[in-house]
Amino acid sequence: MPGSLARTTAPVAKMMRLWNYKQGSGLGAHGQGIIAPIKAIRHCSTAGIGHSEKTYKNGLHGAPAPSPPAQDEWHESAAVSRALHLERECCERTLALLRDVKLQGDDSVETEEALAAIVKSEEELRGKKRALGAWRGALPAPTVQHIVEQVLTPRMAMKAREWEPLWSPGCDHWLRPWIPLIGHLPESLYGTVESKISGGCYDVISPWKDYFGPTHWEIFSRRHILPKLTRWLQQLKITPPKQRDTKFREVMSWTPLVRTEDMVSILEQEFFGKWESALRHWLRSARPPSGEAAAWCAGWKNLFTPELLHDERVQARLEAGVAMVDREAADLSRLVCHT
């Protein structure tokens, strides 16, 4: 028991009793002394007296903690629910549009059949546990082709010419409601849209990863996104011990819009060499504590997206930076011992 006289020698115990010491209490006039012994704190082998683990204000804030699995499942469920709601909205809009087309004098067999097919497809929307995409799958291919090419695309072309990306980046009025039916932006409108969004900010460009087809999105990213990210990395200034230039965070925020392999190639060309050079110069000129240098490397690692951290080339370059810190610390330790 802490504070027990059984832990000491008989003469000391006798003296403590003469001074009215009570077992289990602390020392002092009011028993305010500590009872439990001080616990030893283990440090690394190279740490000296007074060493303590601490955080460093290096301008590299840690990445947010990953969402728990339950929260990820909730987000996924919410996304499916929104997509199913959009399907219903698309069906209702398509039905209203075809009826309007008929009122305007279109008595073609194709429009009549398309209208009948949409009315029949409403049965797919009544099920409580319907699968995403089942509504479009219930429509005959000729019906979808007629609606997209003859009814929707001409109207969308007019809307696209009038569209202002900054006012409606999500295209909530002229494109998004039709996505469950058309899948992607009609090919004839790519040129118009590309000219309007090529110089836009993230909020303007990001929705189009889903709206463009995969091939057209890759072409767009190579033309407009990858050159932007390359330029930002070329302009990036790396300044240990404290990072003030925030361009790297901006680059990472755009990373989900491009292929991981393309991003890794840019990092190898424009970032890692500069990063290692800055780290090496700092270690040799300023001789920072190994803990501070390790925290600096960890801070940079936390800025990378999970997809990039899973890439072996990125892992190798980041680990090389940590190994550099360890080597410099070992060299300094040998120098101090030799002196």
PDB file of C-alpha atoms in Angstrom, residues 133-257:
ATOM      1  CA  GLY A 133     -30.963   2.009 -62.150  1.00  0.00           C
ATOM      2  CA  ALA A 134     -33.987  -0.293 -62.407  1.00  0.00           C
ATOM      3  CA  TRP A 135     -36.165   2.525 -63.752  1.00  0.00           C
ATOM      4  CA  ARG A 136     -33.920   3.277 -66.734  1.00  0.00           C
ATOM      5  CA  GLY A 137     -33.384  -0.443 -67.287  1.00  0.00           C
ATOM      6  CA  ALA A 138     -37.137  -0.852 -67.759  1.00  0.00           C
ATOM      7  CA  LEU A 139     -37.131   1.573 -70.719  1.00  0.00           C
ATOM      8  CA  PRO A 140     -36.630   0.218 -74.259  1.00  0.00           C
ATOM      9  CA  ALA A 141     -33.348   1.348 -75.846  1.00  0.00           C
ATOM     10  CA  PRO A 142     -35.100   3.047 -78.844  1.00  0.00           C
ATOM     11  CA  THR A 143     -37.207   5.040 -76.381  1.00  0.00           C
ATOM     12  CA  VAL A 144     -34.153   6.309 -74.501  1.00  0.00           C
ATOM     13  CA  GLN A 145     -32.382   7.156 -77.748  1.00  0.00           C
ATOM     14  CA  HIS A 146     -35.361   9.129 -79.084  1.00  0.00           C
ATOM     15  CA  ILE A 147     -35.842  11.092 -75.863  1.00  0.00           C
ATOM     16  CA  VAL A 148     -32.137  11.931 -75.524  1.00  0.00           C
ATOM     17  CA  GLU A 149     -31.383  12.800 -79.149  1.00  0.00           C
ATOM     18  CA  GLN A 150     -34.651  14.339 -80.351  1.00  0.00           C
ATOM     19  CA  VAL A 151     -36.186  15.834 -77.211  1.00  0.00           C
ATOM     20  CA  LEU A 152     -33.568  16.552 -74.563  1.00  0.00           C
ATOM     21  CA  THR A 153     -30.348  17.413 -76.436  1.00  0.00           C
ATOM     22  CA  PRO A 154     -31.743  20.360 -78.474  1.00  0.00           C
ATOM     23  CA  ARG A 155     -33.185  21.926 -75.318  1.00  0.00           C
ATOM     24  CA  MET A 156     -30.019  21.234 -73.334  1.00  0.00           C
ATOM     25  CA  ALA A 157     -27.875  22.814 -76.050  1.00  0.00           C
ATOM     26  CA  MET A 158     -29.798  26.067 -75.716  1.00  0.00           C
ATOM     27  CA  LYS A 159     -29.547  25.964 -71.916  1.00  0.00           C
ATOM     28  CA  ALA A 160     -25.816  25.175 -72.051  1.00  0.00           C
ATOM     29  CA  ARG A 161     -25.127  28.271 -74.149  1.00  0.00           C
ATOM     30  CA  GLU A 162     -26.971  30.438 -71.605  1.00  0.00           C
ATOM     31  CA  TRP A 163     -25.489  28.687 -68.539  1.00  0.00           C
ATOM     32  CA  GLU A 164     -23.226  30.622 -66.145  1.00  0.00           C
ATOM     33  CA  PRO A 165     -21.019  28.185 -64.119  1.00  0.00           C
ATOM     34  CA  LEU A 166     -20.526  30.533 -61.169  1.00  0.00           C
ATOM     35  CA  TRP A 167     -24.270  30.919 -60.698  1.00  0.00           C
ATOM     36  CA  SER A 168     -25.133  27.241 -60.981  1.00  0.00           C
ATOM     37  CA  PRO A 169     -22.019  25.017 -60.717  1.00  0.00           C
ATOM     38  CA  GLY A 170     -24.129  21.903 -60.134  1.00  0.00           C
ATOM     39  CA  CYS A 171     -26.291  22.454 -63.245  1.00  0.00           C
ATOM     40  CA  ASP A 172     -29.373  21.765 -61.151  1.00  0.00           C
ATOM     41  CA  HIS A 173     -31.802  23.086 -63.762  1.00  0.00           C
ATOM     42  CA  TRP A 174     -30.641  21.881 -67.171  1.00  0.00           C
ATOM     43  CA  LEU A 175     -28.433  18.794 -66.705  1.00  0.00           C
ATOM     44  CA  ARG A 176     -28.431  17.127 -63.293  1.00  0.00           C
ATOM     45  CA  PRO A 177     -32.167  16.186 -63.271  1.00  0.00           C
ATOM     46  CA  TRP A 178     -31.674  14.222 -66.525  1.00  0.00           C
ATOM     47  CA  ILE A 179     -28.549  12.269 -65.504  1.00  0.00           C
ATOM     48  CA  PRO A 180     -30.485   9.094 -64.483  1.00  0.00           C
ATOM     49  CA  LEU A 181     -31.779   8.908 -68.058  1.00  0.00           C
ATOM     50  CA  ILE A 182     -28.867  10.174 -70.192  1.00  0.00           C
ATOM     51  CA  GLY A 183     -26.001   8.890 -68.022  1.00  0.00           C
ATOM     52  CA  HIS A 184     -23.519  11.557 -69.128  1.00  0.00           C
ATOM     53  CA  LEU A 185     -23.452  14.895 -70.913  1.00  0.00           C
ATOM     54  CA  PRO A 186     -24.351  14.417 -74.604  1.00  0.00           C
ATOM     55  CA  GLU A 187     -21.169  14.375 -76.683  1.00  0.00           C
ATOM     56  CA  SER A 188     -22.302  17.258 -78.881  1.00  0.00           C
ATOM     57  CA  LEU A 189     -22.232  19.581 -75.830  1.00  0.00           C
ATOM     58  CA  TYR A 190     -18.714  18.820 -74.579  1.00  0.00           C
ATOM     59  CA  GLY A 191     -17.124  21.689 -76.462  1.00  0.00           C
ATOM     60  CA  THR A 192     -19.573  24.243 -75.086  1.00  0.00           C
ATOM     61  CA  VAL A 193     -19.171  23.061 -71.496  1.00  0.00           C
ATOM     62  CA  GLU A 194     -15.380  22.727 -71.696  1.00  0.00           C
ATOM     63  CA  SER A 195     -14.977  26.320 -72.841  1.00  0.00           C
ATOM     64  CA  LYS A 196     -17.041  27.527 -69.876  1.00  0.00           C
ATOM     65  CA  ILE A 197     -15.430  25.530 -67.042  1.00  0.00           C
ATOM     66  CA  SER A 198     -11.786  25.088 -68.107  1.00  0.00           C
ATOM     67  CA  GLY A 199     -10.539  27.972 -65.962  1.00  0.00           C
ATOM     68  CA  GLY A 200     -12.984  27.458 -63.104  1.00  0.00           C
ATOM     69  CA  CYS A 201     -12.407  26.787 -59.421  1.00  0.00           C
ATOM     70  CA  TYR A 202     -12.805  23.389 -57.740  1.00  0.00           C
ATOM     71  CA  ASP A 203     -16.524  23.898 -56.990  1.00  0.00           C
ATOM     72  CA  VAL A 204     -17.208  24.616 -60.653  1.00  0.00           C
ATOM     73  CA  ILE A 205     -15.166  21.741 -62.091  1.00  0.00           C
ATOM     74  CA  SER A 206     -15.672  18.912 -59.567  1.00  0.00           C
ATOM     75  CA  PRO A 207     -19.316  18.027 -60.478  1.00  0.00           C
ATOM     76  CA  TRP A 208     -18.251  17.329 -64.042  1.00  0.00           C
ATOM     77  CA  LYS A 209     -16.283  14.235 -63.092  1.00  0.00           C
ATOM     78  CA  ASP A 210     -19.686  12.539 -62.802  1.00  0.00           C
ATOM     79  CA  TYR A 211     -21.324  14.417 -65.668  1.00  0.00           C
ATOM     80  CA  PHE A 212     -18.600  13.715 -68.272  1.00  0.00           C
ATOM     81  CA  GLY A 213     -18.057  10.235 -69.639  1.00  0.00           C
ATOM     82  CA  PRO A 214     -14.804   8.556 -68.433  1.00  0.00           C
ATOM     83  CA  THR A 215     -12.934   9.156 -71.704  1.00  0.00           C
ATOM     84  CA  HIS A 216     -13.920  12.808 -71.975  1.00  0.00           C
ATOM     85  CA  TRP A 217     -13.113  13.407 -68.309  1.00  0.00           C
ATOM     86  CA  GLU A 218      -9.608  12.008 -68.733  1.00  0.00           C
ATOM     87  CA  ILE A 219      -9.088  14.276 -71.752  1.00  0.00           C
ATOM     88  CA  PHE A 220     -10.369  17.266 -69.787  1.00  0.00           C
ATOM     89  CA  SER A 221      -8.176  16.542 -66.752  1.00  0.00           C
ATOM     90  CA  ARG A 222      -5.050  16.216 -68.911  1.00  0.00           C
ATOM     91  CA  ARG A 223      -5.818  19.469 -70.675  1.00  0.00           C
ATOM     92  CA  HIS A 224      -6.849  21.615 -67.729  1.00  0.00           C
ATOM     93  CA  ILE A 225      -6.370  20.048 -64.275  1.00  0.00           C
ATOM     94  CA  LEU A 226      -2.983  18.325 -64.429  1.00  0.00           C
ATOM     95  CA  PRO A 227      -1.218  21.404 -65.915  1.00  0.00           C
ATOM     96  CA  LYS A 228      -2.716  23.525 -63.111  1.00  0.00           C
ATOM     97  CA  LEU A 229      -1.480  21.128 -60.405  1.00  0.00           C
ATOM     98  CA  THR A 230       1.953  20.905 -62.056  1.00  0.00           C
ATOM     99  CA  ARG A 231       2.249  24.693 -62.073  1.00  0.00           C
ATOM    100  CA  TRP A 232       1.284  24.947 -58.397  1.00  0.00           C
ATOM    101  CA  LEU A 233       3.900  22.363 -57.400  1.00  0.00           C
ATOM    102  CA  GLN A 234       6.537  24.177 -59.450  1.00  0.00           C
ATOM    103  CA  GLN A 235       5.718  27.389 -57.583  1.00  0.00           C
ATOM    104  CA  LEU A 236       5.603  25.694 -54.157  1.00  0.00           C
ATOM    105  CA  LYS A 237       8.223  26.917 -51.672  1.00  0.00           C
ATOM    106  CA  ILE A 238       9.221  24.402 -48.977  1.00  0.00           C
ATOM    107  CA  THR A 239      10.552  26.198 -45.913  1.00  0.00           C
ATOM    108  CA  PRO A 240      11.410  24.080 -42.868  1.00  0.00           C
ATOM    109  CA  PRO A 241      11.000  24.316 -39.944  1.00  0.00           C
ATOM    110  CA  LYS A 242       7.707  26.145 -40.635  1.00  0.00           C
ATOM    111  CA  GLN A 243       5.712  25.733 -43.833  1.00  0.00           C
ATOM    112  CA  ARG A 244       3.944  28.934 -44.883  1.00  0.00           C
ATOM    113  CA  ASP A 245       3.149  28.215 -48.526  1.00  0.00           C
ATOM    114  CA  THR A 246      -0.232  26.424 -48.676  1.00  0.00           C
ATOM    115  CA  LYS A 247      -0.202  25.425 -52.359  1.00  0.00           C
ATOM    116  CA  PHE A 248       0.377  21.766 -51.489  1.00  0.00           C
ATOM    117  CA  ARG A 249      -2.907  21.608 -49.563  1.00  0.00           C
ATOM    118  CA  GLU A 250      -4.630  23.092 -52.598  1.00  0.00           C
ATOM    119  CA  VAL A 251      -3.056  20.431 -54.820  1.00  0.00           C
ATOM    120  CA  MET A 252      -4.227  17.652 -52.491  1.00  0.00           C
ATOM    121  CA  SER A 253      -7.788  19.015 -52.509  1.00  0.00           C
ATOM    122  CA  TRP A 254      -7.857  18.539 -56.320  1.00  0.00           C
ATOM    123  CA  THR A 255      -6.321  15.052 -56.233  1.00  0.00           C
ATOM    124  CA  PRO A 256      -9.688  13.153 -56.169  1.00  0.00           C
ATOM    125  CA  LEU A 257     -10.421  14.604 -59.618  1.00  0.00           C
TER     126      LEU A 257
END
